[in-house]
Coordinates of C-alpha atoms in Angstrom, one line a residue:
M1 CA 17.2 -34.8 -42.6
L2 CA 16.4 -33.5 -46.1
T3 CA 15.7 -29.8 -46.4
V4 CA 13.8 -27.7 -48.9
D5 CA 17.0 -26.9 -50.7
D6 CA 17.8 -30.7 -51.1
Y7 CA 14.3 -31.2 -52.5
G8 CA 14.9 -28.4 -55.0
A9 CA 18.3 -29.6 -56.1
I10 CA 17.0 -33.2 -56.7
R11 CA 13.9 -32.0 -58.6
R12 CA 16.0 -29.7 -60.8
A13 CA 18.4 -32.6 -61.6
R14 CA 15.4 -34.7 -62.7
R15 CA 14.2 -31.7 -64.8
D16 CA 17.6 -31.7 -66.5
G17 CA 17.1 -35.3 -67.7
K18 CA 19.1 -37.3 -65.1
S19 CA 17.8 -40.8 -64.3
I20 CA 16.7 -41.8 -60.8
R21 CA 19.7 -44.1 -60.5
Q22 CA 22.1 -41.3 -61.4
I23 CA 20.4 -38.8 -59.0
A24 CA 20.5 -41.4 -56.2
R25 CA 24.2 -41.9 -56.8
D26 CA 25.0 -38.2 -57.0
F27 CA 23.0 -37.2 -53.8
N28 CA 23.8 -40.4 -51.9
H29 CA 20.2 -41.4 -51.3
S30 CA 18.2 -44.5 -52.1
R31 CA 16.1 -44.6 -55.2
N32 CA 12.9 -44.9 -53.1
T33 CA 13.8 -41.7 -51.4
I34 CA 14.4 -40.0 -54.7
R35 CA 11.0 -41.2 -56.0
L36 CA 9.3 -39.9 -52.8
I37 CA 11.0 -36.5 -53.3
L38 CA 9.9 -36.3 -56.9
Q39 CA 6.3 -36.9 -55.8
H40 CA 6.3 -34.0 -53.2
P41 CA 7.5 -30.5 -53.8
E42 CA 8.6 -30.0 -50.1
P43 CA 9.3 -32.0 -47.0
N44 CA 6.2 -33.3 -45.2
P45 CA 5.5 -30.9 -42.3
N46 CA 3.7 -33.7 -40.4
P47 CA 5.8 -36.8 -40.7
S48 CA 4.3 -40.0 -39.6
T49 CA 5.4 -41.1 -36.1
R50 CA 6.1 -44.6 -35.1
N51 CA 4.3 -46.2 -32.1
Y52 CA 7.3 -46.6 -29.9
S53 CA 5.1 -48.0 -27.0
A54 CA 3.9 -51.0 -28.9
P55 CA 3.9 -53.9 -28.8
V56 CA 5.9 -54.7 -25.5
L57 CA 4.7 -51.7 -23.5
G58 CA 1.1 -51.9 -24.6
L59 CA 0.3 -54.3 -21.8
F60 CA 1.8 -52.0 -19.1
Q61 CA 0.3 -48.6 -20.2
S62 CA -2.6 -48.9 -17.7
L63 CA -0.1 -49.5 -14.9
I64 CA 1.9 -46.4 -15.9
D65 CA -1.2 -44.3 -16.1
Q66 CA -2.2 -45.3 -12.6
I67 CA 1.2 -44.5 -11.2
L68 CA 1.2 -41.0 -12.8
V69 CA -2.4 -40.3 -11.6
D70 CA -1.4 -41.3 -8.0
D71 CA 1.6 -38.9 -8.3
E72 CA -0.8 -35.9 -8.5
D73 CA -1.5 -36.2 -4.7
A74 CA 2.1 -36.9 -3.7
P75 CA 4.6 -34.2 -2.7
P76 CA 6.5 -32.7 -5.7
K77 CA 9.8 -34.1 -4.6
Q78 CA 8.4 -37.6 -4.0
R79 CA 6.9 -38.3 -7.5
H80 CA 8.0 -40.9 -9.9
T81 CA 10.6 -40.1 -12.5
A82 CA 10.6 -42.1 -15.8
M83 CA 13.5 -44.2 -14.5
Q84 CA 11.6 -45.0 -11.2
V85 CA 8.5 -46.1 -13.3
F86 CA 10.8 -48.3 -15.4
R87 CA 12.3 -49.9 -12.2
R88 CA 8.8 -50.6 -10.8
L89 CA 7.6 -52.2 -14.0
R90 CA 10.7 -54.3 -14.2
D91 CA 10.9 -55.4 -10.5
E92 CA 7.1 -55.7 -9.7
H93 CA 5.5 -56.6 -13.0
S94 CA 8.2 -58.5 -14.9
Y95 CA 8.5 -55.9 -17.7
H96 CA 11.1 -57.0 -20.3
G97 CA 11.2 -54.0 -22.5
C98 CA 13.8 -51.2 -22.6
Y99 CA 13.8 -48.0 -20.7
G100 CA 13.4 -45.8 -23.8
Q101 CA 9.9 -47.0 -24.4
V102 CA 8.9 -46.1 -20.8
Q103 CA 10.6 -42.7 -21.0
R104 CA 8.8 -41.8 -24.2
Y105 CA 5.4 -42.8 -22.9
V106 CA 5.9 -40.9 -19.6
H107 CA 6.9 -37.8 -21.5
K108 CA 3.9 -38.1 -23.8
H109 CA 1.6 -38.5 -20.9
R110 CA 2.9 -35.5 -19.0
H111 CA 2.9 -33.4 -22.2
R112 CA -0.8 -34.1 -22.6
H113 CA -1.5 -33.1 -19.0
R114 CA 0.5 -29.9 -18.9
E115 CA -1.5 -27.0 -17.4
T116 CA -2.9 -24.3 -19.7
F117 CA -4.2 -20.9 -18.9
I118 CA -6.9 -18.4 -19.9
P119 CA -5.7 -14.8 -20.6
L120 CA -7.0 -12.6 -17.8
G121 CA -8.0 -9.0 -18.1
H122 CA -8.9 -7.2 -14.8
L123 CA -11.2 -4.3 -14.4
P124 CA -9.8 -0.8 -13.3
G125 CA -9.9 -0.2 -9.6
Q126 CA -10.5 -3.8 -8.9
R127 CA -7.3 -5.6 -7.8
P128 CA -3.8 -4.8 -6.6
E129 CA -1.4 -7.6 -5.8
A130 CA 1.1 -7.5 -2.9
D131 CA 4.3 -9.4 -2.1
F132 CA 7.7 -9.0 -0.4
G133 CA 11.1 -9.1 -2.1
H134 CA 14.7 -8.7 -1.0
I135 CA 17.6 -6.7 -2.2
H136 CA 21.2 -5.9 -1.1
V137 CA 21.8 -2.3 -0.1
N138 CA 25.1 -0.6 0.9
F139 CA 24.8 1.4 4.1
P140 CA 27.5 3.4 5.9
D141 CA 28.1 0.4 8.2
G142 CA 28.2 -2.2 5.4
R143 CA 26.0 -4.2 3.0
R144 CA 22.8 -5.6 4.3
I145 CA 19.7 -7.4 2.9
V146 CA 16.6 -5.2 3.0
P147 CA 13.1 -6.5 2.6
F148 CA 10.7 -4.4 0.5
L149 CA 6.9 -4.5 -0.1
V150 CA 5.5 -4.1 -3.5
T151 CA 1.8 -3.3 -4.3
T152 CA 1.0 -3.4 -8.0
W153 CA -2.3 -2.6 -9.7
A154 CA -3.3 -5.5 -12.0
Y155 CA -5.0 -3.3 -14.6
S156 CA -2.5 -0.5 -15.0
N157 CA 0.7 -2.2 -13.6
Y158 CA 1.4 1.0 -11.6
P159 CA 3.6 -0.1 -8.6
F160 CA 4.3 1.1 -5.1
V161 CA 7.6 0.0 -3.4
L162 CA 8.5 0.5 0.2
A163 CA 11.6 -0.7 2.0
L164 CA 10.9 -1.9 5.6
P165 CA 13.1 -3.1 8.4
F166 CA 11.3 -6.5 8.6
E167 CA 8.3 -8.5 7.2
R168 CA 6.1 -8.7 10.3
T169 CA 2.5 -7.9 10.5
E170 CA 3.1 -4.3 11.5
A171 CA 5.3 -3.8 8.4
V172 CA 2.5 -5.2 6.2
L173 CA 0.0 -2.8 7.8
A174 CA 2.3 0.2 7.5
G175 CA 3.1 -0.7 3.9
M176 CA -0.5 -1.1 2.8
V177 CA -1.6 2.1 4.5
A178 CA 1.2 4.0 2.8
A179 CA 0.3 2.4 -0.6
F180 CA -3.4 3.5 -0.3
E181 CA -2.3 7.0 0.5
V182 CA 0.1 7.2 -2.4
F183 CA -2.6 5.8 -4.7
G184 CA -5.2 8.2 -3.3
S185 CA -7.8 5.4 -3.4
V186 CA -8.8 2.0 -2.1
P187 CA -9.3 -1.1 -4.3
K188 CA -12.1 -3.6 -4.1
E189 CA -9.8 -6.5 -3.3
V190 CA -6.2 -7.1 -2.4
W191 CA -4.3 -10.3 -3.3
W192 CA -1.5 -12.0 -1.3
D193 CA 0.3 -15.2 -1.1
N194 CA -0.2 -17.0 2.2
P195 CA 2.3 -15.4 4.6
R196 CA 1.7 -16.2 8.3
T197 CA 1.8 -12.5 9.1
V198 CA -1.4 -12.1 7.1
A199 CA -3.1 -15.5 7.0
T200 CA -2.6 -17.3 10.3
L201 CA -4.5 -20.5 9.3
I202 CA -5.0 -22.0 5.8
F203 CA -8.2 -24.0 5.2
V204 CA -9.4 -26.0 2.2
G205 CA -9.6 -23.9 -1.0
R206 CA -9.3 -20.2 -0.6
N207 CA -10.6 -19.9 3.0
R208 CA -8.2 -18.3 5.4
Q209 CA -8.2 -17.2 9.0
L210 CA -6.9 -13.7 8.9
H211 CA -4.5 -12.0 11.4
Q212 CA -6.7 -9.9 13.6
R213 CA -5.0 -6.7 12.7
Y214 CA -5.0 -7.4 8.9
A215 CA -8.8 -8.1 9.3
A216 CA -9.1 -4.8 11.0
L217 CA -7.2 -3.1 8.1
A218 CA -9.5 -4.8 5.6
N219 CA -12.6 -3.6 7.5
H220 CA -11.3 -0.1 7.9
Y221 CA -10.7 0.3 4.2
A222 CA -13.6 -2.0 3.1
F223 CA -11.6 -4.2 0.7
N224 CA -11.9 -7.9 0.2
P225 CA -8.8 -9.8 1.4
L226 CA -8.1 -12.6 -1.1
F227 CA -5.3 -15.1 -1.4
C228 CA -3.6 -17.4 -4.0
M229 CA -3.9 -21.1 -3.8
L230 CA -0.9 -22.9 -2.2
A231 CA 2.2 -22.9 -4.3
R232 CA 0.4 -20.8 -6.9
G233 CA 2.4 -17.6 -7.0
N234 CA 1.5 -17.3 -10.7
E235 CA -2.0 -16.2 -9.7
K236 CA -0.5 -12.8 -8.9
P237 CA 2.0 -12.3 -11.8
D238 CA 2.0 -8.5 -11.6
A239 CA 3.5 -8.5 -8.1
E240 CA 6.0 -11.2 -9.0
S241 CA 7.2 -9.3 -12.0
T242 CA 7.4 -6.0 -10.0
V243 CA 9.7 -7.8 -7.4
K244 CA 12.0 -8.8 -10.3
A245 CA 11.8 -5.3 -11.8
V246 CA 12.9 -3.8 -8.4
Q247 CA 15.8 -6.2 -8.2
R248 CA 16.9 -5.8 -11.8
R249 CA 16.2 -2.2 -12.6
F250 CA 15.5 -0.2 -9.4
A251 CA 18.3 -1.7 -7.4
T252 CA 20.9 -2.3 -10.1
P253 CA 23.6 -1.2 -9.4
V254 CA 23.5 -1.9 -5.7
P255 CA 22.0 1.3 -4.0
R256 CA 24.3 3.2 -1.7
V257 CA 22.2 5.1 0.8
A258 CA 22.5 6.5 4.4
N259 CA 19.2 5.0 5.7
L260 CA 15.9 3.5 4.7
D261 CA 14.3 6.9 4.2
E262 CA 16.8 7.8 1.5
L263 CA 16.2 4.4 -0.1
N264 CA 12.4 4.9 -0.1
A265 CA 12.8 8.4 -1.6
H266 CA 14.7 6.6 -4.5
F267 CA 11.9 4.1 -4.8
R268 CA 9.2 6.9 -5.0
Q269 CA 11.1 8.5 -7.8
R270 CA 11.4 5.3 -9.8
C271 CA 7.7 4.5 -9.3
Q272 CA 6.6 7.9 -10.5
A273 CA 8.9 7.4 -13.5
E274 CA 7.0 4.2 -14.3
Q275 CA 3.9 6.1 -15.3
R276 CA 5.7 7.2 -18.5
R277 CA 6.4 3.6 -19.5
T278 CA 4.4 1.7 -22.1
V279 CA 3.6 -2.0 -21.3
Q280 CA 3.2 -4.7 -23.9
S281 CA 0.4 -6.9 -22.7
L282 CA -1.6 -9.8 -24.3
F283 CA -4.3 -7.4 -25.3
G284 CA -2.0 -4.8 -26.8
P285 CA 0.3 -2.0 -25.6
F286 CA -0.9 0.6 -23.1
E287 CA 0.6 3.5 -21.1
I288 CA 0.7 3.1 -17.3
A289 CA -0.3 6.7 -16.6
A290 CA -3.5 6.5 -18.6
R291 CA -4.6 3.3 -17.0
F292 CA -3.7 4.4 -13.5
A293 CA -6.0 7.4 -14.0
E294 CA -8.8 4.9 -14.7
E295 CA -7.9 3.0 -11.6
Q296 CA -8.2 6.0 -9.4
A297 CA -11.6 7.0 -10.9
A298 CA -13.0 3.5 -10.4
A299 CA -11.6 2.7 -7.0
A300 CA -13.2 3.9 -3.7
A301 CA -12.1 7.0 -1.9
L302 CA -9.9 6.9 1.2
P303 CA -11.7 6.9 4.6
L304 CA -11.7 10.1 6.7
H305 CA -9.3 8.7 9.2
R306 CA -6.0 6.9 8.8
F307 CA -5.7 3.3 10.0
D308 CA -3.6 2.8 13.1
A309 CA -0.9 0.6 11.5
C310 CA 0.3 -1.4 14.5
V311 CA -0.1 -4.7 16.3
I312 CA -1.7 -4.5 19.7
R313 CA -1.0 -6.3 22.9
P314 CA -4.1 -5.3 24.9
A315 CA -3.1 -6.6 28.3
A316 CA 0.5 -6.4 29.3
S317 CA 1.7 -6.4 32.9
V318 CA 4.2 -3.9 34.1
D319 CA 6.8 -5.5 36.4
K320 CA 8.6 -4.2 39.5
Y321 CA 11.3 -2.7 37.2
Q322 CA 8.7 -0.5 35.5
T323 CA 9.1 -2.4 32.2
V324 CA 6.7 -4.2 30.0
A325 CA 7.5 -7.0 27.5
F326 CA 7.0 -6.7 23.8
D327 CA 8.6 -8.7 21.0
C328 CA 11.3 -10.2 23.2
N329 CA 12.3 -6.8 24.5
R330 CA 11.3 -4.8 27.6
Y331 CA 10.3 -1.1 27.5
S332 CA 10.0 1.3 30.5
V333 CA 7.0 3.2 31.8
P334 CA 6.7 5.9 34.5
R335 CA 6.6 4.8 38.1
P336 CA 2.8 5.4 38.7
Y337 CA 2.0 2.6 36.2
A338 CA 4.1 -0.1 37.8
H339 CA 2.3 -3.4 38.7
Q340 CA -0.6 -2.4 36.4
M341 CA -2.0 -3.7 33.1
V342 CA -1.3 -1.5 30.1
M343 CA -1.8 -1.8 26.3
V344 CA 1.3 -1.9 24.1
K345 CA 1.2 -0.9 20.4
G346 CA 4.0 -2.0 18.2
Y347 CA 4.7 0.1 15.1
V348 CA 7.4 -0.4 12.5
D349 CA 9.7 2.2 14.1
Q350 CA 8.4 2.7 17.6
V351 CA 6.6 1.2 20.6
V352 CA 3.8 3.1 22.3
I353 CA 2.4 2.2 25.7
V354 CA -1.1 3.3 26.6
S355 CA -3.0 3.2 29.9
G356 CA -6.7 3.5 29.3
S357 CA -6.9 6.4 26.8
E358 CA -3.6 8.0 28.1
L359 CA -0.4 7.7 26.2
I360 CA 2.2 7.1 28.9
A361 CA 5.4 6.2 27.0
T362 CA 6.9 6.2 23.5
H363 CA 10.1 4.4 22.6
A364 CA 12.1 3.8 19.5
R365 CA 11.7 0.2 18.6
S366 CA 14.7 -2.1 19.2
M367 CA 15.5 -4.4 16.3
Q368 CA 17.5 -6.6 18.6
R369 CA 16.2 -9.3 20.9
G370 CA 16.6 -9.6 24.7
T371 CA 17.3 -5.9 25.3
M372 CA 15.9 -3.3 27.7
V373 CA 14.9 0.1 26.3
L374 CA 14.7 2.5 29.3
D375 CA 13.9 6.1 29.5
P376 CA 15.7 7.9 32.4
I377 CA 12.8 10.2 32.9
H378 CA 10.6 7.3 33.9
Y379 CA 12.9 6.4 36.9
L380 CA 13.3 9.9 38.3
A381 CA 10.6 9.4 40.9
T382 CA 12.2 6.2 42.1
L383 CA 15.7 7.8 42.0
G384 CA 14.5 10.4 44.6
R385 CA 14.0 7.5 47.0
K386 CA 17.2 5.6 45.9
P387 CA 19.7 8.3 45.0
G388 CA 22.6 5.7 45.3
A389 CA 21.4 4.2 42.0
L390 CA 22.7 7.3 40.2
D391 CA 26.1 5.7 39.7
H392 CA 25.1 2.1 39.7
T393 CA 22.6 1.7 36.9
P394 CA 23.2 1.9 33.2
V395 CA 20.1 4.0 32.6
Y396 CA 21.7 7.0 34.4
R397 CA 25.4 6.1 33.9
D398 CA 24.9 6.1 30.1
W399 CA 22.5 9.1 30.0
K400 CA 23.9 11.7 27.7
L401 CA 23.2 15.1 29.3
P402 CA 24.7 18.6 28.5
A403 CA 28.1 19.2 30.1
C404 CA 26.7 21.8 32.5
F405 CA 24.9 19.0 34.5
A406 CA 28.1 17.1 35.2
A407 CA 29.7 20.4 36.3
L408 CA 26.7 21.2 38.5
R409 CA 27.0 17.8 40.2
T410 CA 30.7 18.5 40.9
D411 CA 29.9 21.9 42.4
L412 CA 27.2 20.5 44.6
E413 CA 29.3 17.7 45.9
Q414 CA 32.1 20.1 46.7
H415 CA 29.7 22.3 48.7
H416 CA 27.6 19.6 50.4
G417 CA 29.6 16.4 50.3
A418 CA 29.2 13.4 48.0
K419 CA 25.9 12.0 49.3
A420 CA 24.2 15.3 50.1
G421 CA 25.4 16.7 46.8
A422 CA 24.1 13.7 44.9
R423 CA 20.7 14.1 46.5
R424 CA 20.5 17.7 45.5
F425 CA 21.6 16.8 42.0
V426 CA 18.7 14.3 41.8
R427 CA 16.3 17.1 42.8
V428 CA 17.6 19.0 39.8
L429 CA 17.2 16.0 37.5
Q430 CA 13.6 15.6 38.7
L431 CA 12.8 18.9 37.0
L432 CA 13.0 17.0 33.7
R433 CA 9.7 15.3 34.6
E434 CA 7.8 18.6 34.1
H435 CA 10.1 20.7 32.0
P436 CA 12.0 20.2 28.7
L437 CA 15.7 19.6 28.8
E438 CA 16.6 22.9 27.2
R439 CA 14.7 24.9 29.9
V440 CA 16.4 23.1 32.7
R441 CA 19.8 23.4 31.0
Q442 CA 19.3 27.2 30.7
G443 CA 18.3 27.3 34.4
V444 CA 21.5 25.5 35.4
E445 CA 23.7 27.6 33.3
D446 CA 22.1 30.9 34.5
C447 CA 22.6 29.9 38.2
R448 CA 26.1 28.7 37.7
R449 CA 26.9 31.9 35.8
A450 CA 25.6 33.9 38.8
H451 CA 27.6 31.6 41.2
V452 CA 24.3 30.4 42.8
I453 CA 24.9 26.7 43.3
S454 CA 21.7 25.5 44.9
A455 CA 19.0 23.1 43.8
E456 CA 16.3 25.5 45.2
A457 CA 17.7 28.3 43.1
I458 CA 17.7 26.2 39.9
T459 CA 14.2 25.0 40.6
Q460 CA 13.0 28.6 41.1
K461 CA 14.8 29.8 38.0
T462 CA 13.3 26.9 35.9
H463 CA 9.8 27.8 37.1
T464 CA 10.5 31.5 36.2
L465 CA 11.6 30.5 32.7
A466 CA 8.5 28.4 32.3
A467 CA 6.3 31.4 33.2
F468 CA 7.7 33.6 30.5
Q469 CA 8.3 30.9 27.8
P470 CA 5.3 30.1 25.6
P471 CA 4.1 26.5 26.1
A472 CA 5.0 24.1 23.3
R473 CA 2.0 23.2 21.1
Q474 CA 1.2 19.5 21.5
S475 CA -1.0 17.7 19.0
A476 CA -2.8 14.5 19.8
P477 CA -0.5 11.6 19.1
A478 CA -1.5 9.5 16.2
A479 CA -0.7 6.3 18.2
V480 CA -3.5 6.8 20.7
G481 CA -6.3 6.8 18.1
S482 CA -7.0 7.4 14.5
I483 CA -9.0 10.6 15.3
T484 CA -6.9 13.7 15.7
V485 CA -8.3 16.3 18.1
S486 CA -8.5 19.7 16.4
Q487 CA -6.5 22.5 18.0
V488 CA -8.4 25.4 19.5
H489 CA -7.4 28.8 18.3
V490 CA -8.3 31.8 20.4
P491 CA -8.3 35.1 18.5
L492 CA -6.2 38.0 19.8
P493 CA -8.1 40.9 21.4
D494 CA -8.8 44.0 19.3
L495 CA -7.4 46.9 21.3
S496 CA -9.2 49.5 19.1
L497 CA -12.5 48.4 20.7
F498 CA -11.0 49.3 24.1
N499 CA -10.1 52.8 22.9
Q500 CA -13.7 53.2 21.6
L501 CA -14.9 52.3 25.1
L502 CA -12.6 55.0 26.7
D503 CA -13.9 57.6 24.2
G504 CA -17.5 56.7 24.8
P505 CA -20.0 58.9 26.7
T506 CA -20.1 56.6 29.7
C507 CA -16.3 56.9 30.3
R508 CA -16.6 60.7 30.4
N509 CA -18.9 60.5 33.5
D510 CA -17.0 61.6 36.6
G511 CA -18.5 59.0 38.7
H512 CA -17.4 56.2 36.5
N513 CA -13.9 57.7 36.2
E514 CA -13.7 57.9 40.0
A515 CA -14.7 54.3 40.3
F516 CA -12.1 53.3 37.7
S517 CA -9.4 55.2 39.5
T518 CA -10.3 53.6 42.9
H519 CA -10.1 50.1 41.4
A520 CA -6.7 51.0 40.0
D521 CA -5.4 52.3 43.3
D522 CA -6.7 49.2 45.2
A523 CA -5.0 46.8 42.8
S524 CA -2.5 44.4 44.4
P525 CA 1.2 44.7 43.7
E526 CA 1.1 41.3 41.9
S527 CA -1.6 42.5 39.5
Q528 CA 0.4 45.7 38.9
N529 CA 3.5 43.7 38.1
A530 CA 1.4 41.5 35.8
Q531 CA 0.2 44.6 34.0
F532 CA 3.7 45.9 33.7
F533 CA 5.0 42.7 32.1
V534 CA 2.0 42.7 29.7

């Protein structure tokens, strides 16, 4: 192909007086080509194209068009290639032309029908996009694949990234709640692909049947749940690009962390650093921090109460082993709730069991399948009736207690025999149903130190410690409901007011003093001891 430099050299040779024959011989081109170059100062930017499809293919163009139109409804991997079109024309329609003509026509047809797009510009506070990605992470026990949830604002490109143990519905709920709290606001709509954990059924167009808990999340925060068309991940490009950014920038080199909390702390730092970045968009550059401030101003405020980010099994039956099934595992409950219907709430990291409005059990969630998660405290009432199970069940055989408990059992069995000593030891363990482990441990150690090896003495000592130790403050668990009960604070008495009462005129009256002294003398020993301890 002749270039602009070739054109210039040939035209300068003609300027210097050379003939067309001599120029054609010097540059090894035909005289017609030399004449054409002398007529035009530069190569033609739009050279004429030959009609490669005529005349043989012209009779078959309508057949090829129909084949390609029918392919639009076929699965992507079952559509015609140019070679398959050529074979059908040859075998079914007696086409005698070459494959090259068919290939060029198919390519031209598909080039004309390639999809085009309109540049989009979303409003602030309108639309975040969410998606899951995966990275490799080095933990102390080795390298594992970790899923992470990204939620990215379409207007400002400000991201939120959260590593999670899995991609189930409860992980989606926990991630979205955490994202809204970090953003400090709620958008008008949230876009997803079509994961089964969010959209359980897909209808024609954009209609979806939402997962019941995701619908509850959308209602709680009052955002519109929207979804991409099938196989159209390009409809949420900001989430897709954020997934790649996490893999290429946030997680390169491969992170080395102790647990997911440390990994999420790293992600929070990287997301905050993103605010200082400048993004080159189709409409010009912008700083993420400035646009994110506009997002927060335009979005809705957070509701007063936090959404309960869990999946709920409203009616679960407790079996004779005091366990209830959830996610292919079984979790224990106290004995009074056996053979009853309870409600199970599954969170990302724990399983909570509720009876009515009462929280009856909380367990760390097992990531395995087919396991039993048992709390020894739940079986202490049954153990009182079946003390022989103390050494024959894993729930007690694998129970990690302070060393003083094993020593206590040895002492009891030496004093009372194996069976009687075990029964007395069970009575000591049953104190853990009402008292914390540290209090019972202190009672055991105090009695052993005083050489009083008796279940009754340990029980009395534990109750005495409970009377003098302040009760632990308990706040309403977040798993029971989204409304937290306020704590009641009672002000301390002002003793100066009592002194004023003694110094007042009524207290100087002899009759009143006599009555006061009589009441003091008639006080019971228990009340005097109570006044002494106060």
